[in-house]
PDB file of C-alpha atoms in Angstrom:
ATOM      1  CA  MET A   1       0.000   0.000   0.000  1.00 46.00           C
ATOM      2  CA  ALA A   2       2.805   2.409   0.917  1.00 59.00           C
ATOM      3  CA  GLY A   3       4.259   1.873  -2.555  1.00 76.00           C
ATOM      4  CA  TRP A   4       1.775   4.241  -4.196  1.00 87.00           C
ATOM      5  CA  LEU A   5       0.727   6.390  -1.232  1.00 93.00           C
ATOM      6  CA  TRP A   6       3.321   9.022  -2.115  1.00 95.00           C
ATOM      7  CA  ILE A   7       1.270   9.999  -5.184  1.00 93.00           C
ATOM      8  CA  PRO A   8      -1.928  11.295  -3.476  1.00 95.00           C
ATOM      9  CA  ILE A   9       0.184  12.666  -0.607  1.00 97.00           C
ATOM     10  CA  THR A  10       2.262  14.691  -3.083  1.00 96.00           C
ATOM     11  CA  LEU A  11      -0.851  15.984  -4.834  1.00 94.00           C
ATOM     12  CA  PHE A  12      -2.257  17.026  -1.444  1.00 96.00           C
ATOM     13  CA  ALA A  13       0.997  18.883  -0.734  1.00 96.00           C
ATOM     14  CA  VAL A  14       0.741  20.639  -4.110  1.00 91.00           C
ATOM     15  CA  VAL A  15      -2.783  21.863  -3.324  1.00 91.00           C
ATOM     16  CA  MET A  16      -1.754  23.118   0.129  1.00 92.00           C
ATOM     17  CA  GLN A  17       1.304  24.859  -1.339  1.00 87.00           C
ATOM     18  CA  THR A  18      -0.862  26.615  -3.915  1.00 83.00           C
ATOM     19  CA  VAL A  19      -3.282  27.814  -1.223  1.00 86.00           C
ATOM     20  CA  ARG A  20      -0.405  28.895   1.034  1.00 88.00           C
ATOM     21  CA  THR A  21       1.142  30.900  -1.786  1.00 80.00           C
ATOM     22  CA  ALA A  22      -2.126  32.809  -2.193  1.00 79.00           C
ATOM     23  CA  GLY A  23      -2.015  33.727   1.495  1.00 85.00           C
ATOM     24  CA  GLN A  24       1.621  34.790   1.255  1.00 83.00           C
ATOM     25  CA  LYS A  25       0.829  37.029  -1.708  1.00 79.00           C
ATOM     26  CA  HIS A  26      -1.725  38.826   0.463  1.00 83.00           C
ATOM     27  CA  LEU A  27       0.891  39.335   3.173  1.00 87.00           C
ATOM     28  CA  THR A  28       3.400  40.874   0.758  1.00 80.00           C
ATOM     29  CA  GLY A  29       1.243  43.999   0.774  1.00 83.00           C
ATOM     30  CA  HIS A  30       1.999  44.428   4.486  1.00 89.00           C
ATOM     31  CA  LEU A  31       5.327  42.674   5.143  1.00 89.00           C
ATOM     32  CA  ASP A  32       8.736  42.483   3.487  1.00 88.00           C
ATOM     33  CA  PRO A  33       9.801  39.154   1.892  1.00 85.00           C
ATOM     34  CA  MET A  34      11.910  38.010   4.860  1.00 90.00           C
ATOM     35  CA  ALA A  35       9.063  38.626   7.316  1.00 92.00           C
ATOM     36  CA  VAL A  36       6.677  36.710   5.053  1.00 89.00           C
ATOM     37  CA  THR A  37       9.143  33.816   5.074  1.00 90.00           C
ATOM     38  CA  LEU A  38       9.279  33.984   8.888  1.00 94.00           C
ATOM     39  CA  VAL A  39       5.469  33.781   9.071  1.00 94.00           C
ATOM     40  CA  ARG A  40       5.505  30.504   7.168  1.00 92.00           C
ATOM     41  CA  PHE A  41       7.759  28.860   9.757  1.00 96.00           C
ATOM     42  CA  LEU A  42       6.664  30.652  12.944  1.00 97.00           C
ATOM     43  CA  PHE A  43       2.930  30.075  12.530  1.00 97.00           C
ATOM     44  CA  GLY A  44       3.433  26.594  11.104  1.00 97.00           C
ATOM     45  CA  LEU A  45       5.547  25.461  14.069  1.00 98.00           C
ATOM     46  CA  PRO A  46       2.679  24.818  16.555  1.00 98.00           C
ATOM     47  CA  PHE A  47       0.825  22.701  14.003  1.00 98.00           C
ATOM     48  CA  ALA A  48       3.963  20.693  13.194  1.00 98.00           C
ATOM     49  CA  ALA A  49       4.327  20.031  16.940  1.00 98.00           C
ATOM     50  CA  LEU A  50       0.659  19.035  17.285  1.00 98.00           C
ATOM     51  CA  TYR A  51       0.993  16.700  14.303  1.00 98.00           C
ATOM     52  CA  LEU A  52       4.012  14.921  15.802  1.00 98.00           C
ATOM     53  CA  GLY A  53       2.171  14.601  19.118  1.00 97.00           C
ATOM     54  CA  PHE A  54      -0.804  13.056  17.331  1.00 97.00           C
ATOM     55  CA  ILE A  55       1.391  10.584  15.408  1.00 97.00           C
ATOM     56  CA  VAL A  56       3.228   9.510  18.576  1.00 95.00           C
ATOM     57  CA  SER A  57      -0.069   9.037  20.438  1.00 94.00           C
ATOM     58  CA  TRP A  58      -1.705   7.216  17.539  1.00 93.00           C
ATOM     59  CA  SER A  59       1.230   4.881  16.850  1.00 88.00           C
ATOM     60  CA  GLY A  60       1.772   4.072  20.521  1.00 85.00           C
ATOM     61  CA  ARG A  61       5.545   4.167  20.166  1.00 85.00           C
ATOM     62  CA  GLY A  62       8.036   6.634  21.586  1.00 87.00           C
ATOM     63  CA  LEU A  63      10.518   8.775  19.715  1.00 93.00           C
ATOM     64  CA  PRO A  64      13.421   6.824  18.193  1.00 94.00           C
ATOM     65  CA  PRO A  65      16.974   7.748  19.257  1.00 95.00           C
ATOM     66  CA  PHE A  66      18.455  10.678  17.345  1.00 96.00           C
ATOM     67  CA  ASN A  67      21.718  10.349  15.445  1.00 97.00           C
ATOM     68  CA  PRO A  68      24.403  12.678  14.016  1.00 98.00           C
ATOM     69  CA  THR A  69      23.362  11.925  10.419  1.00 97.00           C
ATOM     70  CA  PHE A  70      19.848  13.143  11.151  1.00 98.00           C
ATOM     71  CA  PHE A  71      21.008  16.451  12.603  1.00 98.00           C
ATOM     72  CA  ALA A  72      23.542  16.997   9.795  1.00 98.00           C
ATOM     73  CA  PHE A  73      20.902  16.622   7.098  1.00 98.00           C
ATOM     74  CA  VAL A  74      18.321  18.665   9.037  1.00 98.00           C
ATOM     75  CA  VAL A  75      20.768  21.577   9.246  1.00 98.00           C
ATOM     76  CA  LEU A  76      21.770  21.208   5.581  1.00 98.00           C
ATOM     77  CA  GLY A  77      18.154  20.970   4.425  1.00 98.00           C
ATOM     78  CA  GLY A  78      16.859  23.754   6.649  1.00 97.00           C
ATOM     79  CA  VAL A  79      19.564  26.232   5.666  1.00 97.00           C
ATOM     80  CA  ALA A  80      19.391  25.243   1.976  1.00 97.00           C
ATOM     81  CA  GLN A  81      15.634  25.860   1.915  1.00 94.00           C
ATOM     82  CA  ILE A  82      16.012  29.302   3.496  1.00 93.00           C
ATOM     83  CA  VAL A  83      18.805  30.296   1.085  1.00 91.00           C
ATOM     84  CA  ALA A  84      16.792  29.030  -1.895  1.00 89.00           C
ATOM     85  CA  THR A  85      13.736  31.007  -0.761  1.00 84.00           C
ATOM     86  CA  VAL A  86      15.785  34.182  -0.276  1.00 82.00           C
ATOM     87  CA  LEU A  87      17.348  33.816  -3.735  1.00 85.00           C
ATOM     88  CA  LEU A  88      13.934  33.269  -5.313  1.00 80.00           C
ATOM     89  CA  VAL A  89      12.548  36.367  -3.577  1.00 75.00           C
ATOM     90  CA  TYR A  90      15.618  38.382  -4.624  1.00 78.00           C
ATOM     91  CA  LEU A  91      15.039  37.361  -8.245  1.00 76.00           C
ATOM     92  CA  PHE A  92      11.899  39.472  -8.422  1.00 68.00           C
ATOM     93  CA  SER A  93      13.911  42.618  -7.719  1.00 64.00           C
ATOM     94  CA  LEU A  94      16.057  42.069 -10.823  1.00 68.00           C
ATOM     95  CA  ARG A  95      15.273  43.402 -14.274  1.00 59.00           C
ATOM     96  CA  ASN A  96      15.738  39.980 -15.899  1.00 58.00           C
ATOM     97  CA  PHE A  97      13.856  38.061 -13.211  1.00 59.00           C
ATOM     98  CA  ALA A  98      11.832  36.111 -15.812  1.00 60.00           C
ATOM     99  CA  VAL A  99      15.007  34.468 -17.134  1.00 62.00           C
ATOM    100  CA  GLY A 100      16.074  33.602 -13.599  1.00 63.00           C
ATOM    101  CA  THR A 101      12.762  32.080 -12.571  1.00 66.00           C
ATOM    102  CA  THR A 102      12.815  29.920 -15.705  1.00 68.00           C
ATOM    103  CA  TYR A 103      16.151  28.469 -14.648  1.00 70.00           C
ATOM    104  CA  ALA A 104      14.808  27.970 -11.110  1.00 73.00           C
ATOM    105  CA  ARG A 105      12.128  25.681 -12.596  1.00 77.00           C
ATOM    106  CA  THR A 106      14.845  23.082 -13.310  1.00 82.00           C
ATOM    107  CA  GLU A 107      14.640  22.109  -9.625  1.00 87.00           C
ATOM    108  CA  ALA A 108      13.288  18.597 -10.327  1.00 89.00           C
ATOM    109  CA  PHE A 109      16.131  17.854 -12.764  1.00 91.00           C
ATOM    110  CA  LEU A 110      18.715  19.228 -10.316  1.00 91.00           C
ATOM    111  CA  THR A 111      17.217  17.053  -7.566  1.00 93.00           C
ATOM    112  CA  ALA A 112      17.622  13.953  -9.740  1.00 93.00           C
ATOM    113  CA  PHE A 113      21.136  14.891 -10.906  1.00 93.00           C
ATOM    114  CA  ILE A 114      22.483  15.730  -7.432  1.00 94.00           C
ATOM    115  CA  GLY A 115      20.647  12.756  -5.962  1.00 94.00           C
ATOM    116  CA  VAL A 116      22.469  10.363  -8.285  1.00 92.00           C
ATOM    117  CA  LEU A 117      25.801  12.175  -7.987  1.00 90.00           C
ATOM    118  CA  LEU A 118      25.993  12.762  -4.221  1.00 91.00           C
ATOM    119  CA  PHE A 119      23.123  10.996  -2.439  1.00 92.00           C
ATOM    120  CA  GLY A 120      23.063   7.574  -4.100  1.00 88.00           C
ATOM    121  CA  GLU A 121      19.474   7.949  -5.342  1.00 89.00           C
ATOM    122  CA  TRP A 122      19.273   5.761  -8.429  1.00 89.00           C
ATOM    123  CA  VAL A 123      16.871   6.849 -11.174  1.00 88.00           C
ATOM    124  CA  SER A 124      15.800   4.513 -13.984  1.00 89.00           C
ATOM    125  CA  PHE A 125      15.946   5.493 -17.653  1.00 89.00           C
ATOM    126  CA  GLN A 126      12.163   5.888 -17.750  1.00 89.00           C
ATOM    127  CA  GLY A 127      12.351   7.952 -14.578  1.00 89.00           C
ATOM    128  CA  TRP A 128      14.934  10.267 -16.179  1.00 91.00           C
ATOM    129  CA  LEU A 129      12.735  10.527 -19.268  1.00 92.00           C
ATOM    130  CA  GLY A 130       9.732  11.538 -17.181  1.00 91.00           C
ATOM    131  CA  ILE A 131      11.734  14.098 -15.191  1.00 91.00           C
ATOM    132  CA  VAL A 132      13.394  15.706 -18.228  1.00 91.00           C
ATOM    133  CA  VAL A 133      10.152  15.862 -20.246  1.00 91.00           C
ATOM    134  CA  SER A 134       8.144  17.310 -17.351  1.00 88.00           C
ATOM    135  CA  VAL A 135      10.853  19.905 -16.597  1.00 87.00           C
ATOM    136  CA  ALA A 136      10.873  20.875 -20.281  1.00 88.00           C
ATOM    137  CA  GLY A 137       7.113  21.365 -20.023  1.00 87.00           C
ATOM    138  CA  VAL A 138       7.431  23.580 -16.946  1.00 83.00           C
ATOM    139  CA  VAL A 139      10.142  25.656 -18.646  1.00 80.00           C
ATOM    140  CA  ALA A 140       7.877  26.030 -21.706  1.00 82.00           C
ATOM    141  CA  LEU A 141       5.001  27.187 -19.479  1.00 78.00           C
ATOM    142  CA  THR A 142       7.288  29.672 -17.722  1.00 74.00           C
ATOM    143  CA  ILE A 143       8.606  31.057 -21.013  1.00 76.00           C
ATOM    144  CA  ALA A 144       5.053  31.445 -22.327  1.00 75.00           C
ATOM    145  CA  ARG A 145       3.883  33.222 -19.174  1.00 68.00           C
ATOM    146  CA  SER A 146       6.978  35.430 -18.926  1.00 66.00           C
ATOM    147  CA  HIS A 147       6.953  36.452 -22.599  1.00 64.00           C
ATOM    148  CA  ILE A 148      10.631  35.644 -23.135  1.00 61.00           C
ATOM    149  CA  ASP A 149      12.118  33.636 -25.985  1.00 60.00           C
ATOM    150  CA  GLY A 150      14.478  30.692 -25.968  1.00 57.00           C
ATOM    151  CA  SER A 151      17.356  32.786 -27.281  1.00 56.00           C
ATOM    152  CA  SER A 152      17.125  34.929 -24.142  1.00 53.00           C
ATOM    153  CA  LEU A 153      17.705  31.863 -22.001  1.00 53.00           C
ATOM    154  CA  LEU A 154      20.688  30.647 -24.008  1.00 55.00           C
ATOM    155  CA  GLY A 155      22.109  34.072 -24.731  1.00 54.00           C
ATOM    156  CA  ARG A 156      21.971  35.040 -21.047  1.00 51.00           C
ATOM    157  CA  LEU A 157      23.325  31.771 -19.688  1.00 53.00           C
ATOM    158  CA  TRP A 158      25.740  33.635 -17.413  1.00 58.00           C
ATOM    159  CA  ASN A 159      23.373  36.483 -16.627  1.00 68.00           C
ATOM    160  CA  PRO A 160      23.257  37.167 -12.849  1.00 77.00           C
ATOM    161  CA  ALA A 161      19.522  36.435 -12.820  1.00 75.00           C
ATOM    162  CA  ALA A 162      20.129  33.053 -14.467  1.00 77.00           C
ATOM    163  CA  ALA A 163      22.839  32.198 -11.942  1.00 82.00           C
ATOM    164  CA  ILE A 164      20.581  33.185  -9.036  1.00 85.00           C
ATOM    165  CA  GLY A 165      17.733  31.138 -10.517  1.00 84.00           C
ATOM    166  CA  LEU A 166      19.946  28.071 -10.788  1.00 86.00           C
ATOM    167  CA  GLY A 167      21.199  28.711  -7.259  1.00 90.00           C
ATOM    168  CA  SER A 168      17.629  28.785  -5.996  1.00 89.00           C
ATOM    169  CA  GLY A 169      16.780  25.542  -7.778  1.00 90.00           C
ATOM    170  CA  LEU A 170      19.948  23.968  -6.395  1.00 94.00           C
ATOM    171  CA  GLY A 171      19.025  25.050  -2.861  1.00 95.00           C
ATOM    172  CA  PHE A 172      15.542  23.559  -3.084  1.00 93.00           C
ATOM    173  CA  ALA A 173      17.018  20.367  -4.559  1.00 95.00           C
ATOM    174  CA  LEU A 174      19.477  20.016  -1.666  1.00 97.00           C
ATOM    175  CA  ALA A 175      16.661  20.676   0.802  1.00 97.00           C
ATOM    176  CA  SER A 176      14.471  17.932  -0.695  1.00 97.00           C
ATOM    177  CA  LEU A 177      17.287  15.378  -0.760  1.00 97.00           C
ATOM    178  CA  SER A 178      18.313  16.261   2.803  1.00 98.00           C
ATOM    179  CA  ILE A 179      14.747  15.872   4.076  1.00 98.00           C
ATOM    180  CA  ARG A 180      14.614  12.325   2.710  1.00 97.00           C
ATOM    181  CA  LYS A 181      18.034  11.404   4.096  1.00 97.00           C
ATOM    182  CA  ALA A 182      17.221  12.840   7.530  1.00 98.00           C
ATOM    183  CA  SER A 183      13.923  10.970   7.746  1.00 98.00           C
ATOM    184  CA  LEU A 184      15.416   7.663   6.584  1.00 97.00           C
ATOM    185  CA  SER A 185      18.395   7.969   8.953  1.00 97.00           C
ATOM    186  CA  PHE A 186      16.285   6.614  11.841  1.00 96.00           C
ATOM    187  CA  GLY A 187      16.204   3.217  10.149  1.00 94.00           C
ATOM    188  CA  ILE A 188      12.712   2.301  11.361  1.00 93.00           C
ATOM    189  CA  ASP A 189       9.642   1.260   9.391  1.00 91.00           C
ATOM    190  CA  ASP A 190       7.355   4.147  10.357  1.00 94.00           C
ATOM    191  CA  PHE A 191       7.338   6.790   7.630  1.00 95.00           C
ATOM    192  CA  LEU A 192       4.685   8.926   9.326  1.00 96.00           C
ATOM    193  CA  LEU A 193       6.677   9.200  12.555  1.00 97.00           C
ATOM    194  CA  THR A 194      10.096   9.854  11.002  1.00 98.00           C
ATOM    195  CA  ALA A 195       8.667  12.429   8.578  1.00 98.00           C
ATOM    196  CA  ALA A 196       6.877  14.216  11.446  1.00 98.00           C
ATOM    197  CA  ILE A 197      10.051  14.316  13.570  1.00 98.00           C
ATOM    198  CA  THR A 198      12.110  15.643  10.664  1.00 98.00           C
ATOM    199  CA  LEU A 199       9.518  18.320   9.927  1.00 98.00           C
ATOM    200  CA  LEU A 200       9.306  19.587  13.509  1.00 98.00           C
ATOM    201  CA  ILE A 201      13.065  19.759  14.125  1.00 98.00           C
ATOM    202  CA  MET A 202      13.691  21.477  10.785  1.00 98.00           C
ATOM    203  CA  VAL A 203      10.927  24.040  11.332  1.00 98.00           C
ATOM    204  CA  ILE A 204      12.286  24.799  14.820  1.00 98.00           C
ATOM    205  CA  LEU A 205      15.708  25.496  13.287  1.00 98.00           C
ATOM    206  CA  GLN A 206      14.267  27.620  10.471  1.00 98.00           C
ATOM    207  CA  THR A 207      12.040  29.593  12.847  1.00 98.00           C
ATOM    208  CA  PHE A 208      15.024  30.379  15.080  1.00 98.00           C
ATOM    209  CA  ILE A 209      17.164  31.537  12.136  1.00 97.00           C
ATOM    210  CA  MET A 210      14.439  33.704  10.623  1.00 96.00           C
ATOM    211  CA  ILE A 211      13.184  35.289  13.846  1.00 97.00           C
ATOM    212  CA  VAL A 212      16.737  36.299  14.804  1.00 97.00           C
ATOM    213  CA  TYR A 213      17.272  37.772  11.333  1.00 96.00           C
ATOM    214  CA  VAL A 214      14.020  39.751  11.310  1.00 96.00           C
ATOM    215  CA  ALA A 215      14.435  40.906  14.931  1.00 97.00           C
ATOM    216  CA  VAL A 216      17.934  42.230  14.186  1.00 97.00           C
ATOM    217  CA  ARG A 217      17.493  43.585  10.646  1.00 95.00           C
ATOM    218  CA  THR A 218      13.839  44.669  10.453  1.00 95.00           C
ATOM    219  CA  PRO A 219      12.324  44.658  13.970  1.00 96.00           C
ATOM    220  CA  ALA A 220       9.493  46.974  12.845  1.00 96.00           C
ATOM    221  CA  GLN A 221       8.026  43.996  10.957  1.00 96.00           C
ATOM    222  CA  LEU A 222       7.220  42.077  14.152  1.00 96.00           C
ATOM    223  CA  PRO A 223       4.287  44.290  15.299  1.00 96.00           C
ATOM    224  CA  ILE A 224       2.862  44.128  11.769  1.00 95.00           C
ATOM    225  CA  ILE A 225       2.952  40.327  11.941  1.00 96.00           C
ATOM    226  CA  THR A 226       0.965  40.533  15.183  1.00 95.00           C
ATOM    227  CA  ARG A 227      -1.661  42.768  13.582  1.00 95.00           C
ATOM    228  CA  GLN A 228      -1.981  40.434  10.584  1.00 93.00           C
ATOM    229  CA  TRP A 229      -2.320  37.342  12.781  1.00 94.00           C
ATOM    230  CA  ARG A 230      -5.409  35.971  11.021  1.00 94.00           C
ATOM    231  CA  VAL A 231      -3.758  35.759   7.597  1.00 94.00           C
ATOM    232  CA  CYS A 232      -0.519  34.631   9.245  1.00 96.00           C
ATOM    233  CA  LEU A 233      -2.414  31.811  10.954  1.00 97.00           C
ATOM    234  CA  PHE A 234      -3.906  30.774   7.609  1.00 96.00           C
ATOM    235  CA  VAL A 235      -0.430  30.711   6.037  1.00 94.00           C
ATOM    236  CA  GLY A 236       0.900  28.738   9.003  1.00 96.00           C
ATOM    237  CA  VAL A 237      -1.818  26.077   8.823  1.00 97.00           C
ATOM    238  CA  THR A 238      -1.545  25.589   5.057  1.00 95.00           C
ATOM    239  CA  SER A 239       2.255  25.641   5.243  1.00 95.00           C
ATOM    240  CA  ALA A 240       2.271  22.945   7.929  1.00 97.00           C
ATOM    241  CA  LEU A 241      -0.211  20.788   6.007  1.00 97.00           C
ATOM    242  CA  GLY A 242       1.772  21.158   2.798  1.00 96.00           C
ATOM    243  CA  SER A 243       5.053  20.363   4.549  1.00 97.00           C
ATOM    244  CA  ILE A 244       3.516  17.280   6.174  1.00 98.00           C
ATOM    245  CA  GLY A 245       2.657  16.118   2.668  1.00 98.00           C
ATOM    246  CA  TRP A 246       6.081  16.892   1.171  1.00 97.00           C
ATOM    247  CA  PHE A 247       8.067  15.359   4.059  1.00 98.00           C
ATOM    248  CA  THR A 248       5.926  12.218   4.116  1.00 98.00           C
ATOM    249  CA  ALA A 249       6.060  11.742   0.343  1.00 97.00           C
ATOM    250  CA  MET A 250       9.843  12.221   0.284  1.00 97.00           C
ATOM    251  CA  THR A 251      10.220   9.619   3.019  1.00 96.00           C
ATOM    252  CA  LEU A 252       8.272   7.136   0.907  1.00 96.00           C
ATOM    253  CA  GLU A 253       9.744   7.889  -2.537  1.00 94.00           C
ATOM    254  CA  ARG A 254      12.836   9.412  -4.145  1.00 94.00           C
ATOM    255  CA  ALA A 255      12.901  13.183  -3.820  1.00 94.00           C
ATOM    256  CA  SER A 256      13.366  13.648  -7.572  1.00 92.00           C
ATOM    257  CA  TYR A 257      10.178  11.697  -8.330  1.00 93.00           C
ATOM    258  CA  VAL A 258       8.199  13.641  -5.733  1.00 94.00           C
ATOM    259  CA  LYS A 259       9.422  17.019  -7.041  1.00 92.00           C
ATOM    260  CA  ALA A 260       8.721  15.987 -10.640  1.00 90.00           C
ATOM    261  CA  LEU A 261       5.142  15.000  -9.801  1.00 91.00           C
ATOM    262  CA  GLY A 262       4.798  18.257  -7.867  1.00 89.00           C
ATOM    263  CA  GLN A 263       5.244  20.151 -11.115  1.00 85.00           C
ATOM    264  CA  VAL A 264       1.574  19.517 -11.914  1.00 85.00           C
ATOM    265  CA  GLU A 265       1.054  22.653  -9.792  1.00 79.00           C
ATOM    266  CA  PHE A 266       1.925  24.741 -12.856  1.00 76.00           C
ATOM    267  CA  VAL A 267      -0.650  22.894 -14.963  1.00 78.00           C
ATOM    268  CA  PHE A 268      -3.294  23.362 -12.246  1.00 75.00           C
ATOM    269  CA  ALA A 269      -2.568  27.093 -12.131  1.00 72.00           C
ATOM    270  CA  LEU A 270      -2.875  27.390 -15.905  1.00 74.00           C
ATOM    271  CA  LEU A 271      -6.115  25.406 -16.025  1.00 74.00           C
ATOM    272  CA  ILE A 272      -7.631  27.587 -13.292  1.00 69.00           C
ATOM    273  CA  SER A 273      -6.720  30.782 -15.152  1.00 69.00           C
ATOM    274  CA  THR A 274      -8.151  29.331 -18.375  1.00 72.00           C
ATOM    275  CA  LEU A 275     -11.366  27.806 -17.033  1.00 72.00           C
ATOM    276  CA  PHE A 276     -12.306  30.317 -14.344  1.00 68.00           C
ATOM    277  CA  PHE A 277     -10.695  33.549 -15.496  1.00 61.00           C
ATOM    278  CA  ARG A 278     -11.229  32.949 -19.233  1.00 70.00           C
ATOM    279  CA  GLU A 279      -7.597  33.655 -20.105  1.00 69.00           C
ATOM    280  CA  ARG A 280      -6.514  32.458 -23.542  1.00 75.00           C
ATOM    281  CA  THR A 281      -4.104  29.529 -23.712  1.00 74.00           C
ATOM    282  CA  THR A 282      -1.240  29.981 -26.168  1.00 81.00           C
ATOM    283  CA  GLY A 283       0.259  27.232 -28.294  1.00 82.00           C
ATOM    284  CA  LEU A 284       3.409  27.129 -26.182  1.00 80.00           C
ATOM    285  CA  GLU A 285       1.346  26.806 -22.999  1.00 80.00           C
ATOM    286  CA  LEU A 286      -0.557  23.895 -24.536  1.00 84.00           C
ATOM    287  CA  ILE A 287       2.727  22.213 -25.491  1.00 87.00           C
ATOM    288  CA  GLY A 288       3.991  22.790 -21.962  1.00 84.00           C
ATOM    289  CA  MET A 289       0.912  21.164 -20.410  1.00 84.00           C
ATOM    290  CA  ILE A 290       1.224  18.152 -22.717  1.00 87.00           C
ATOM    291  CA  LEU A 291       4.918  17.761 -21.847  1.00 88.00           C
ATOM    292  CA  VAL A 292       4.274  18.009 -18.110  1.00 86.00           C
ATOM    293  CA  GLY A 293       1.399  15.534 -18.339  1.00 85.00           C
ATOM    294  CA  GLY A 294       3.381  13.098 -20.488  1.00 88.00           C
ATOM    295  CA  GLY A 295       6.420  13.382 -18.247  1.00 87.00           C
ATOM    296  CA  VAL A 296       4.370  12.726 -15.119  1.00 86.00           C
ATOM    297  CA  VAL A 297       2.731   9.659 -16.699  1.00 86.00           C
ATOM    298  CA  ALA A 298       6.166   8.280 -17.655  1.00 86.00           C
ATOM    299  CA  LEU A 299       7.387   8.992 -14.140  1.00 84.00           C
ATOM    300  CA  LEU A 300       4.466   7.202 -12.475  1.00 83.00           C
ATOM    301  CA  LEU A 301       4.969   4.169 -14.704  1.00 81.00           C
ATOM    302  CA  ALA A 302       8.642   4.115 -13.705  1.00 78.00           C
ATOM    303  CA  ALA A 303       7.973   4.387  -9.966  1.00 70.00           C
TER     304      ALA A 303
END
């Protein structure tokens, strides 16, 4: 049963991430990007703790002993995710941000490549095919939505925005791979428990880092967070639910497969804008959707 559970769990995480992003966009009108990032961790922390408490109570087993490998990968993953988020936010302040965000969409490919190279995560030929095709589809969708051409991507390969975009994708890839390694380091057959432990410890670390940063650099943001507590609570709940999905799915299946399936978020967003907001779909967007869909099907058959 656990062999296919990662699929609906990943799709649940995608939905929660999409909803959380909508809440974060609302907060950007009141808070700076770093404070918005803090909200995600700070208000999600209590729910991550409650979730672990529920899993421990439900399973009837205590916490497994911690190990150095777990803490090493939690620190690597937590810091990598923060750096990747900061780079992605910084991209939007650059003139060529569209080029950079397109490169950031290669995250699933980078996860597979680094996973094979450094983390020992083997990917089959059909798995590679699904990942590459789906990433190509996401890049096509991004190009279509950003109104840039392919020559801009190739001609600006060493553009600062492109480098920052790749850096962001690399950071998210390292975070995903580290989450899986940290959760599996316990060596026990309880994916719900190990994923919940990994989530809570990582969010504690990230909350500490971000609250120190905001308190030192932009302390005026803290009272604003208090005044916006309702939206912040919404972001925290959806962030925790989404993270529960991502961490659990990555404990069950290779991080590269989970991230590749997660790319259906871009197709969902396009379908919503087309069906509900009556926006016209271009030929390139249609090609992108077909590539993402085909890549995901190939990936699921390979899993």
